[in-house]
Short mmCIF file of C-alpha atoms in Angstrom, two decimals:
data_model
loop_
_atom_site.label_atom_id
_atom_site.label_comp_id
_atom_site.label_asym_id
_atom_site.label_seq_id
_atom_site.Cartn_x
_atom_site.Cartn_y
_atom_site.Cartn_z
CA UNK A 1 -0.11 0.16 0.14
CA UNK A 2 1.54 3.55 -0.98
CA UNK A 3 2.39 6.12 1.90
CA UNK A 4 0.16 8.85 2.67
CA UNK A 5 2.90 11.63 1.47
CA UNK A 6 3.28 9.64 -1.89
CA UNK A 7 -0.56 9.81 -2.59
CA UNK A 8 -0.94 13.19 -1.69
CA UNK A 9 1.86 14.46 -4.13
CA UNK A 10 0.11 12.44 -6.83
CA UNK A 11 -3.13 14.33 -6.20
CA UNK A 12 -2.15 17.62 -5.25
CA UNK A 13 -2.11 19.46 -8.90
CA UNK A 14 -5.44 17.70 -10.09
CA UNK A 15 -7.29 18.30 -6.92
CA UNK A 16 -6.52 21.98 -7.46
CA UNK A 17 -7.65 22.01 -10.97
CA UNK A 18 -11.06 20.36 -9.65
CA UNK A 19 -11.18 23.11 -7.18
CA UNK A 20 -10.93 25.93 -9.25
CA UNK A 21 -13.24 24.70 -11.88
CA UNK A 22 -16.11 24.38 -8.97
CA UNK A 23 -15.09 27.67 -7.60
CA UNK A 24 -15.32 29.36 -10.87
CA UNK A 25 -18.85 27.44 -11.42
CA UNK A 26 -19.93 28.63 -8.19
CA UNK A 27 -18.65 32.38 -8.37
CA UNK A 28 -19.84 32.98 -11.95
CA UNK A 29 -17.45 35.69 -12.99
CA UNK A 30 -18.36 38.21 -15.84
CA UNK A 31 -15.97 38.40 -18.67
CA UNK A 32 -14.85 41.56 -17.84
CA UNK A 33 -13.59 40.60 -14.44
CA UNK A 34 -11.68 37.28 -16.21
CA UNK A 35 -10.05 39.78 -18.73
CA UNK A 36 -9.16 42.24 -15.69
CA UNK A 37 -7.85 39.30 -13.45
CA UNK A 38 -5.98 38.02 -16.69
CA UNK A 39 -4.34 41.05 -17.00
CA UNK A 40 -2.91 41.32 -13.42
CA UNK A 41 -1.78 37.59 -13.49
CA UNK A 42 -0.06 38.64 -16.85
CA UNK A 43 1.68 41.54 -14.94
CA UNK A 44 2.60 39.45 -12.09
CA UNK A 45 4.15 36.83 -14.33
CA UNK A 46 5.98 39.52 -16.02
CA UNK A 47 7.57 40.68 -12.83
CA UNK A 48 8.34 37.48 -11.83
CA UNK A 49 10.27 36.47 -15.28
CA UNK A 50 12.19 39.87 -14.73
CA UNK A 51 13.14 39.08 -11.34
CA UNK A 52 14.38 35.49 -11.98
CA UNK A 53 17.92 34.98 -11.62
CA UNK A 54 18.63 38.40 -9.77
CA UNK A 55 19.55 36.93 -6.73
CA UNK A 56 23.04 35.06 -7.22
CA UNK A 57 22.18 31.22 -6.56
CA UNK A 58 24.53 30.59 -3.34
CA UNK A 59 23.14 33.83 -1.76
CA UNK A 60 20.63 33.80 1.07
CA UNK A 61 17.70 36.35 0.35
CA UNK A 62 17.62 38.83 3.12
CA UNK A 63 14.47 41.05 4.15
CA UNK A 64 16.15 43.36 6.63
CA UNK A 65 18.72 45.45 4.70
CA UNK A 66 20.81 46.76 7.61
CA UNK A 67 21.17 43.42 9.17
CA UNK A 68 22.11 41.58 6.08
CA UNK A 69 24.75 44.05 4.59
CA UNK A 70 27.43 42.95 6.64
CA UNK A 71 27.04 39.21 6.32
CA UNK A 72 26.38 39.31 2.65
CA UNK A 73 28.90 41.30 1.15
CA UNK A 74 30.11 38.68 -1.32
CA UNK A 75 26.46 38.83 -2.56
CA UNK A 76 26.57 42.16 -3.34
CA UNK A 77 30.13 42.45 -4.77
CA UNK A 78 28.95 39.28 -7.31
CA UNK A 79 26.63 41.31 -8.93
CA UNK A 80 29.32 43.73 -10.13
#
């Protein structure tokens, strides 16, 4: 018998599509909102595509700039 983690991994994506279809069916969005939402999604994908590869691979992403500068100087100099 397969383990639960293997079953959950295999069903994760198909179940998301089923839930998305049910959600759209219940919500009944208009075409205007579908087009507006698609524009927002495409803009987000564009920003994500432009940001890919911006942080060097071996560097840790930092959220608090003053705390990270002393520890990540090799990451800063790797960009020049």
